[in-house]
Structures are given as C-alpha cells and as structure tokens.
Amino acid sequence: MKERLQKILARAGVASRRTAEQHISEGRVSIDGKVVTDMGIKIDPAQHEICLNGKPIQLTEEKIYILLNKPAGYVTTLSDPQGRPIVTSLLTGIRQRVFPVGRLDLDTEGALLLTNDGELAQRILHPSFEIPKTYVAKVSGRPSGEALERLARGIELEGRRTSPARLKVIRETARFSLIEIIIHEGRKRQVRKMFAAIGHPVLSLKRIAYGRLQLGSLPSGQFRIIGRKEIEKILAGR
Ligand code: URA
C-alpha cells in the first residue's frame, strides 16, 4: 500500500513527521539509491528500499488480526491468474499486508482469519493443534442417521481416513438438509468430499466458527479487527 514518504519515515520511528519532512528537503532520504526531495511522493515501502543518511530504514509492522465473513465467489489466494475477486480486496482501510490463514473454497463463505503474523498463522495451521472448524452445510436430500455416523467415525477419502467429526442435523426438508459439522483437519474441499462420499452433495457451505471464535452476526463481505483475547479463543478451541 502506498503512503507518503514522511509518514513512512515517521512510522519507522526514525523521526517525527515534521523532522522527516526536513530530512527529505535536505536530501538525506533516498529511494532505491536515488535521493528524493519531493515531499508529496507516495510509495509502497514493501516494494522499495528507503534510506536515511544512507542507512536502510526498518519498518516493523504492527501485527493485525482480522475476521472476515468471506462471501462466495472470492478466492483466498493473494492473486488470481483468472482475475477472480480476491478476499483482501474487501479489506478497505487496512494498511498492513495480510494473508489468509488457511483457505476456503471459492464457493464457501464464512469465517476467514487474515493476519500479517506468520508465527501465529503457523501455529493455527499446524496439524498438532487440531483446531476445530465448524461449518454449516446445506446438502441435497436427507442423509440417514447411519450415513452421518459413518462421517462422524471417519471415512476413507483419497486413501486416507478422515479423523472423527461431530455432526448435527439443524433442519430437514424434502429437498435438502442443513447440517452442522465440526472437523479438525484442513484437507482440500474436505467437507464437500465427505458429503459427496455418502451421496448427499453440498449445495452451499459456510464456516461459522474457528475454534471458539464465532462468526456471529458479521454481515457477508464485512470484517472486523480482532484482539489477542479472541485469538486465544481460536487457540483454546481444541
Ligand atoms: N471444506 C470444504 O469442502 N470447503 C471449504 O472451503 C472448507 C472446508
């Protein structure tokens, strides 16, 4: 994200914004080796080397944690060769470069955590943490109790058994059922494949909780910044 040069210098803690302006006008600041004296210049500090008195400045970015209600139709990668919308385009006003923790399919909606804290992301994604993820799946038809029990015990999926899951029927109609499912793994399209395996394909899928962190009433496409306490809710959700 582009910012004014004096603001970047102030954020790096090397000077107040006013003193930074002075440094710029005195020709002490360079971008990629070229001295700049233009006060209005806007650049992306992640893309360039900024030096003050010949020394590169270090930007320590503040850690940020965001809970987004991902709409269907958005990809959770940071760019898409097919030009489909990316989730980070929904984060208006967020200056930090964040990335999604794990993924959700293009057509899955719901709770997605984004952060610039690589260490925490690794902890959350590490299989040893086994953080439960709760989904509501709208599936075609009415799966039998026996079929749901099979999913709960674990089924063979692409040569590997799924770990035990918890399932609860929320609603049933003649054409579809709403089923809450809690899994501890993050295999690609896992929930969709599990229901497909019992002959009840998923019609729509939403993640409603990450550990004990609930999506709640956050509207689709909206996000909120979450604090350390809520992060603990994810980590304590085992
Ligand atoms: N399982 C799926 O099938 N899709 C998701 O996006 C997440 C879990």
PDB file of N, CA and C and ligand atoms in Angstrom, residues 103-105 108 135 187 189-193 205, ligand 1:
ATOM      1  N   ARG A 103      -7.378 -21.769   3.953  1.00  0.00           N
ATOM      2  CA  ARG A 103      -8.152 -21.365   2.775  1.00  0.00           C
ATOM      3  C   ARG A 103      -9.619 -21.754   2.931  1.00  0.00           C
ATOM      4  N   LEU A 104     -10.406 -21.120   2.114  1.00  0.00           N
ATOM      5  CA  LEU A 104     -11.793 -21.529   1.932  1.00  0.00           C
ATOM      6  C   LEU A 104     -11.990 -21.612   0.425  1.00  0.00           C
ATOM      7  N   ASP A 105     -12.787 -22.558  -0.020  1.00  0.00           N
ATOM      8  CA  ASP A 105     -13.038 -22.685  -1.457  1.00  0.00           C
ATOM      9  C   ASP A 105     -13.689 -21.420  -1.996  1.00  0.00           C
ATOM     10  N   THR A 108     -17.200 -21.293  -0.928  1.00  0.00           N
ATOM     11  CA  THR A 108     -17.515 -21.399   0.506  1.00  0.00           C
ATOM     12  C   THR A 108     -17.523 -19.999   1.097  1.00  0.00           C
ATOM     13  N   TYR A 135     -18.723 -25.843  10.444  1.00  0.00           N
ATOM     14  CA  TYR A 135     -19.365 -25.449   9.180  1.00  0.00           C
ATOM     15  C   TYR A 135     -20.847 -25.763   9.247  1.00  0.00           C
ATOM     16  N   ARG A 187      -8.194 -30.520   5.057  1.00  0.00           N
ATOM     17  CA  ARG A 187      -7.905 -31.080   3.731  1.00  0.00           C
ATOM     18  C   ARG A 187      -8.734 -30.364   2.674  1.00  0.00           C
ATOM     19  N   ARG A 189     -11.200 -29.177   0.154  1.00  0.00           N
ATOM     20  CA  ARG A 189     -12.613 -29.464  -0.135  1.00  0.00           C
ATOM     21  C   ARG A 189     -13.132 -30.635   0.706  1.00  0.00           C
ATOM     22  N   GLN A 190     -12.633 -30.711   1.931  1.00  0.00           N
ATOM     23  CA  GLN A 190     -12.921 -31.883   2.761  1.00  0.00           C
ATOM     24  C   GLN A 190     -14.408 -32.089   3.038  1.00  0.00           C
ATOM     25  N   VAL A 191     -15.079 -31.021   3.437  1.00  0.00           N
ATOM     26  CA  VAL A 191     -16.496 -31.179   3.802  1.00  0.00           C
ATOM     27  C   VAL A 191     -17.299 -31.587   2.563  1.00  0.00           C
ATOM     28  N   ARG A 192     -16.997 -30.933   1.446  1.00  0.00           N
ATOM     29  CA  ARG A 192     -17.710 -31.265   0.203  1.00  0.00           C
ATOM     30  C   ARG A 192     -17.475 -32.734  -0.173  1.00  0.00           C
ATOM     31  N   LYS A 193     -16.228 -33.168  -0.039  1.00  0.00           N
ATOM     32  CA  LYS A 193     -15.912 -34.552  -0.417  1.00  0.00           C
ATOM     33  C   LYS A 193     -16.569 -35.543   0.547  1.00  0.00           C
ATOM     34  N   LEU A 205     -21.980 -23.951   1.512  1.00  0.00           N
ATOM     35  CA  LEU A 205     -21.175 -24.241   2.699  1.00  0.00           C
ATOM     36  C   LEU A 205     -20.713 -22.942   3.341  1.00  0.00           C
TER      37      LEU A 205
HETATM   38  N1  URA B   1     -14.330 -27.944   3.370  1.00  0.00           N
HETATM   39  C1  URA B   1     -14.691 -27.687   2.101  1.00  0.00           C
HETATM   40  O1  URA B   1     -15.146 -28.564   1.389  1.00  0.00           O
HETATM   41  N2  URA B   1     -14.508 -26.451   1.637  1.00  0.00           N
HETATM   42  C2  URA B   1     -14.020 -25.434   2.376  1.00  0.00           C
HETATM   43  O2  URA B   1     -13.904 -24.300   1.880  1.00  0.00           O
HETATM   44  C3  URA B   1     -13.663 -25.725   3.695  1.00  0.00           C
HETATM   45  C4  URA B   1     -13.817 -26.993   4.166  1.00  0.00           C
END
